[in-house]
Amino acid sequence: MYVHVVKEDLVSRGLLFAGTERGVFVSFDDGDHWQPLQRNLPVTSVRDFVVYGNDLIVATHGRGFWVMDDISALRQVTSEVLLADAWLFKPADAINFIQGDDNGTPFQRDEAQAENPPDGAFIDFYLKAAAPVTLEILDAAGKVLRKWPPDLATPAAGAAARGGLPRVSPLWQPVPKVFATTAGMHRVVWRPVAPGEQPRRGDAPPRA
């Protein structure tokens, strides 16, 4: 296949993105080696890239614009990371958005809208091979605020667990995310403050 465009990341020197007639490729060593960065992008002609903040915008021919949310982990990939059995990447700054009610702004739920990034902090990790892994969020005192995979004895989070009414519409029900432990890079999203809750003193960013 032939190449339409090559762009370098604005933050990490040597991190290159190539758009070809059949998809996207990435290089971590200034173009010496390349590997696919296709993810859920369909096989299509990629014509241009724009790096905007922490996001990679992909322009295709006939398949619209695609956005890869938060490429902070890609910016941290080094030979040391690739040789490690496991690696926890430093998360980027995140904004915790809490909607007031079902009819509030800016995300009114009865109007059509494009898919948005999930609310919360993106936590990325790499596994060289499939292995059992546990990921924990600790506060300043060492208390576990969130754990993946969750303990079966832990009550389900959300309004139903707090005695509220569950949302019955499938459009409003979040899809459970599987905590992956296969080889490769994986991402989980942590919401420091869930809807209906208040921030607690001592809450701290995730740490390994």
PDB file of N, CA and C in Angstrom, residues 161-204:
ATOM      1  N   ALA A 161     -27.633   1.100  44.173  1.00  0.00           N
ATOM      2  CA  ALA A 161     -26.947   0.720  45.410  1.00  0.00           C
ATOM      3  C   ALA A 161     -27.173   1.744  46.509  1.00  0.00           C
ATOM      4  N   ARG A 162     -27.480   2.997  46.136  1.00  0.00           N
ATOM      5  CA  ARG A 162     -27.725   4.036  47.133  1.00  0.00           C
ATOM      6  C   ARG A 162     -29.201   4.179  47.457  1.00  0.00           C
ATOM      7  N   GLY A 163     -30.041   3.267  46.926  1.00  0.00           N
ATOM      8  CA  GLY A 163     -31.451   3.313  47.236  1.00  0.00           C
ATOM      9  C   GLY A 163     -32.274   4.105  46.243  1.00  0.00           C
ATOM     10  N   GLY A 164     -31.673   4.606  45.162  1.00  0.00           N
ATOM     11  CA  GLY A 164     -32.418   5.359  44.167  1.00  0.00           C
ATOM     12  C   GLY A 164     -33.085   4.448  43.153  1.00  0.00           C
ATOM     13  N   LEU A 165     -33.800   5.043  42.223  1.00  0.00           N
ATOM     14  CA  LEU A 165     -34.488   4.277  41.194  1.00  0.00           C
ATOM     15  C   LEU A 165     -33.529   3.982  40.052  1.00  0.00           C
ATOM     16  N   PRO A 166     -33.432   2.739  39.591  1.00  0.00           N
ATOM     17  CA  PRO A 166     -32.559   2.437  38.451  1.00  0.00           C
ATOM     18  C   PRO A 166     -33.145   2.984  37.168  1.00  0.00           C
ATOM     19  N   ARG A 167     -32.292   3.340  36.244  1.00  0.00           N
ATOM     20  CA  ARG A 167     -32.758   3.795  34.933  1.00  0.00           C
ATOM     21  C   ARG A 167     -33.058   2.564  34.089  1.00  0.00           C
ATOM     22  N   VAL A 168     -34.268   2.468  33.600  1.00  0.00           N
ATOM     23  CA  VAL A 168     -34.684   1.262  32.900  1.00  0.00           C
ATOM     24  C   VAL A 168     -34.394   1.333  31.411  1.00  0.00           C
ATOM     25  N   SER A 169     -34.222   2.534  30.863  1.00  0.00           N
ATOM     26  CA  SER A 169     -33.979   2.646  29.439  1.00  0.00           C
ATOM     27  C   SER A 169     -32.582   2.139  29.102  1.00  0.00           C
ATOM     28  N   PRO A 170     -32.464   1.229  28.108  1.00  0.00           N
ATOM     29  CA  PRO A 170     -31.125   0.759  27.706  1.00  0.00           C
ATOM     30  C   PRO A 170     -30.226   1.890  27.232  1.00  0.00           C
ATOM     31  N   LEU A 171     -30.831   2.989  26.727  1.00  0.00           N
ATOM     32  CA  LEU A 171     -30.037   4.118  26.261  1.00  0.00           C
ATOM     33  C   LEU A 171     -29.333   4.820  27.415  1.00  0.00           C
ATOM     34  N   TRP A 172     -29.847   4.664  28.632  1.00  0.00           N
ATOM     35  CA  TRP A 172     -29.290   5.343  29.791  1.00  0.00           C
ATOM     36  C   TRP A 172     -28.421   4.433  30.630  1.00  0.00           C
ATOM     37  N   GLN A 173     -28.459   3.140  30.370  1.00  0.00           N
ATOM     38  CA  GLN A 173     -27.721   2.202  31.202  1.00  0.00           C
ATOM     39  C   GLN A 173     -26.293   2.054  30.687  1.00  0.00           C
ATOM     40  N   PRO A 174     -25.276   2.298  31.503  1.00  0.00           N
ATOM     41  CA  PRO A 174     -23.895   2.135  31.045  1.00  0.00           C
ATOM     42  C   PRO A 174     -23.583   0.676  30.770  1.00  0.00           C
ATOM     43  N   VAL A 175     -22.812   0.445  29.731  1.00  0.00           N
ATOM     44  CA  VAL A 175     -22.414  -0.910  29.378  1.00  0.00           C
ATOM     45  C   VAL A 175     -21.221  -1.310  30.240  1.00  0.00           C
ATOM     46  N   PRO A 176     -21.296  -2.434  30.954  1.00  0.00           N
ATOM     47  CA  PRO A 176     -20.162  -2.861  31.793  1.00  0.00           C
ATOM     48  C   PRO A 176     -18.911  -3.084  30.948  1.00  0.00           C
ATOM     49  N   LYS A 177     -17.785  -2.593  31.447  1.00  0.00           N
ATOM     50  CA  LYS A 177     -16.517  -2.754  30.752  1.00  0.00           C
ATOM     51  C   LYS A 177     -15.740  -3.914  31.363  1.00  0.00           C
ATOM     52  N   VAL A 178     -15.258  -4.788  30.511  1.00  0.00           N
ATOM     53  CA  VAL A 178     -14.480  -5.931  30.969  1.00  0.00           C
ATOM     54  C   VAL A 178     -13.047  -5.483  31.245  1.00  0.00           C
ATOM     55  N   PHE A 179     -12.512  -5.880  32.389  1.00  0.00           N
ATOM     56  CA  PHE A 179     -11.129  -5.552  32.732  1.00  0.00           C
ATOM     57  C   PHE A 179     -10.228  -6.556  32.024  1.00  0.00           C
ATOM     58  N   ALA A 180      -9.558  -6.107  30.966  1.00  0.00           N
ATOM     59  CA  ALA A 180      -8.766  -6.995  30.119  1.00  0.00           C
ATOM     60  C   ALA A 180      -7.388  -7.248  30.718  1.00  0.00           C
ATOM     61  N   THR A 181      -6.934  -8.490  30.634  1.00  0.00           N
ATOM     62  CA  THR A 181      -5.596  -8.856  31.118  1.00  0.00           C
ATOM     63  C   THR A 181      -4.833  -9.633  30.054  1.00  0.00           C
ATOM     64  N   THR A 182      -5.179  -9.419  28.783  1.00  0.00           N
ATOM     65  CA  THR A 182      -4.464 -10.057  27.692  1.00  0.00           C
ATOM     66  C   THR A 182      -3.220  -9.236  27.350  1.00  0.00           C
ATOM     67  N   ALA A 183      -2.381  -9.779  26.484  1.00  0.00           N
ATOM     68  CA  ALA A 183      -1.179  -9.061  26.075  1.00  0.00           C
ATOM     69  C   ALA A 183      -1.558  -7.803  25.305  1.00  0.00           C
ATOM     70  N   GLY A 184      -0.808  -6.724  25.551  1.00  0.00           N
ATOM     71  CA  GLY A 184      -1.035  -5.481  24.836  1.00  0.00           C
ATOM     72  C   GLY A 184      -1.338  -4.330  25.769  1.00  0.00           C
ATOM     73  N   MET A 185      -1.823  -3.214  25.178  1.00  0.00           N
ATOM     74  CA  MET A 185      -2.154  -2.029  25.950  1.00  0.00           C
ATOM     75  C   MET A 185      -3.645  -2.010  26.254  1.00  0.00           C
ATOM     76  N   HIS A 186      -3.977  -1.611  27.473  1.00  0.00           N
ATOM     77  CA  HIS A 186      -5.370  -1.603  27.907  1.00  0.00           C
ATOM     78  C   HIS A 186      -5.670  -0.296  28.642  1.00  0.00           C
ATOM     79  N   ARG A 187      -6.953   0.025  28.720  1.00  0.00           N
ATOM     80  CA  ARG A 187      -7.385   1.266  29.355  1.00  0.00           C
ATOM     81  C   ARG A 187      -8.613   1.015  30.211  1.00  0.00           C
ATOM     82  N   VAL A 188      -8.618   1.611  31.403  1.00  0.00           N
ATOM     83  CA  VAL A 188      -9.808   1.673  32.238  1.00  0.00           C
ATOM     84  C   VAL A 188     -10.073   3.141  32.551  1.00  0.00           C
ATOM     85  N   VAL A 189     -11.321   3.456  32.859  1.00  0.00           N
ATOM     86  CA  VAL A 189     -11.708   4.829  33.161  1.00  0.00           C
ATOM     87  C   VAL A 189     -12.199   4.891  34.598  1.00  0.00           C
ATOM     88  N   TRP A 190     -11.620   5.803  35.361  1.00  0.00           N
ATOM     89  CA  TRP A 190     -11.998   5.979  36.760  1.00  0.00           C
ATOM     90  C   TRP A 190     -12.685   7.318  36.922  1.00  0.00           C
ATOM     91  N   ARG A 191     -13.895   7.292  37.492  1.00  0.00           N
ATOM     92  CA  ARG A 191     -14.621   8.515  37.803  1.00  0.00           C
ATOM     93  C   ARG A 191     -14.405   8.823  39.280  1.00  0.00           C
ATOM     94  N   PRO A 192     -13.578   9.811  39.619  1.00  0.00           N
ATOM     95  CA  PRO A 192     -13.310  10.117  41.028  1.00  0.00           C
ATOM     96  C   PRO A 192     -14.570  10.435  41.815  1.00  0.00           C
ATOM     97  N   VAL A 193     -15.522  11.106  41.166  1.00  0.00           N
ATOM     98  CA  VAL A 193     -16.778  11.442  41.829  1.00  0.00           C
ATOM     99  C   VAL A 193     -17.911  10.987  40.929  1.00  0.00           C
ATOM    100  N   ALA A 194     -18.693  10.014  41.372  1.00  0.00           N
ATOM    101  CA  ALA A 194     -19.816   9.521  40.593  1.00  0.00           C
ATOM    102  C   ALA A 194     -21.020  10.426  40.775  1.00  0.00           C
ATOM    103  N   PRO A 195     -21.983  10.409  39.843  1.00  0.00           N
ATOM    104  CA  PRO A 195     -23.180  11.244  40.004  1.00  0.00           C
ATOM    105  C   PRO A 195     -23.871  10.964  41.331  1.00  0.00           C
ATOM    106  N   GLY A 196     -24.261  12.033  42.014  1.00  0.00           N
ATOM    107  CA  GLY A 196     -24.948  11.883  43.288  1.00  0.00           C
ATOM    108  C   GLY A 196     -24.032  11.827  44.484  1.00  0.00           C
ATOM    109  N   GLU A 197     -22.716  11.855  44.244  1.00  0.00           N
ATOM    110  CA  GLU A 197     -21.756  11.804  45.335  1.00  0.00           C
ATOM    111  C   GLU A 197     -21.048  13.151  45.450  1.00  0.00           C
ATOM    112  N   GLN A 198     -20.354  13.354  46.551  1.00  0.00           N
ATOM    113  CA  GLN A 198     -19.572  14.560  46.781  1.00  0.00           C
ATOM    114  C   GLN A 198     -18.106  14.172  46.954  1.00  0.00           C
ATOM    115  N   PRO A 199     -17.195  15.038  46.530  1.00  0.00           N
ATOM    116  CA  PRO A 199     -15.771  14.733  46.722  1.00  0.00           C
ATOM    117  C   PRO A 199     -15.435  14.558  48.198  1.00  0.00           C
ATOM    118  N   ARG A 200     -14.509  13.662  48.455  1.00  0.00           N
ATOM    119  CA  ARG A 200     -14.084  13.419  49.828  1.00  0.00           C
ATOM    120  C   ARG A 200     -12.667  13.934  50.016  1.00  0.00           C
ATOM    121  N   ARG A 201     -12.399  14.436  51.218  1.00  0.00           N
ATOM    122  CA  ARG A 201     -11.043  14.883  51.511  1.00  0.00           C
ATOM    123  C   ARG A 201     -10.090  13.695  51.475  1.00  0.00           C
ATOM    124  N   GLY A 202      -8.930  13.921  50.913  1.00  0.00           N
ATOM    125  CA  GLY A 202      -7.942  12.859  50.856  1.00  0.00           C
ATOM    126  C   GLY A 202      -7.933  12.108  49.550  1.00  0.00           C
ATOM    127  N   ASP A 203      -8.949  12.338  48.678  1.00  0.00           N
ATOM    128  CA  ASP A 203      -8.947  11.686  47.382  1.00  0.00           C
ATOM    129  C   ASP A 203      -7.706  12.119  46.610  1.00  0.00           C
ATOM    130  N   ALA A 204      -7.022  11.187  46.005  1.00  0.00           N
ATOM    131  CA  ALA A 204      -5.758  11.479  45.340  1.00  0.00           C
ATOM    132  C   ALA A 204      -5.741  10.826  43.963  1.00  0.00           C
TER     133      ALA A 204
END
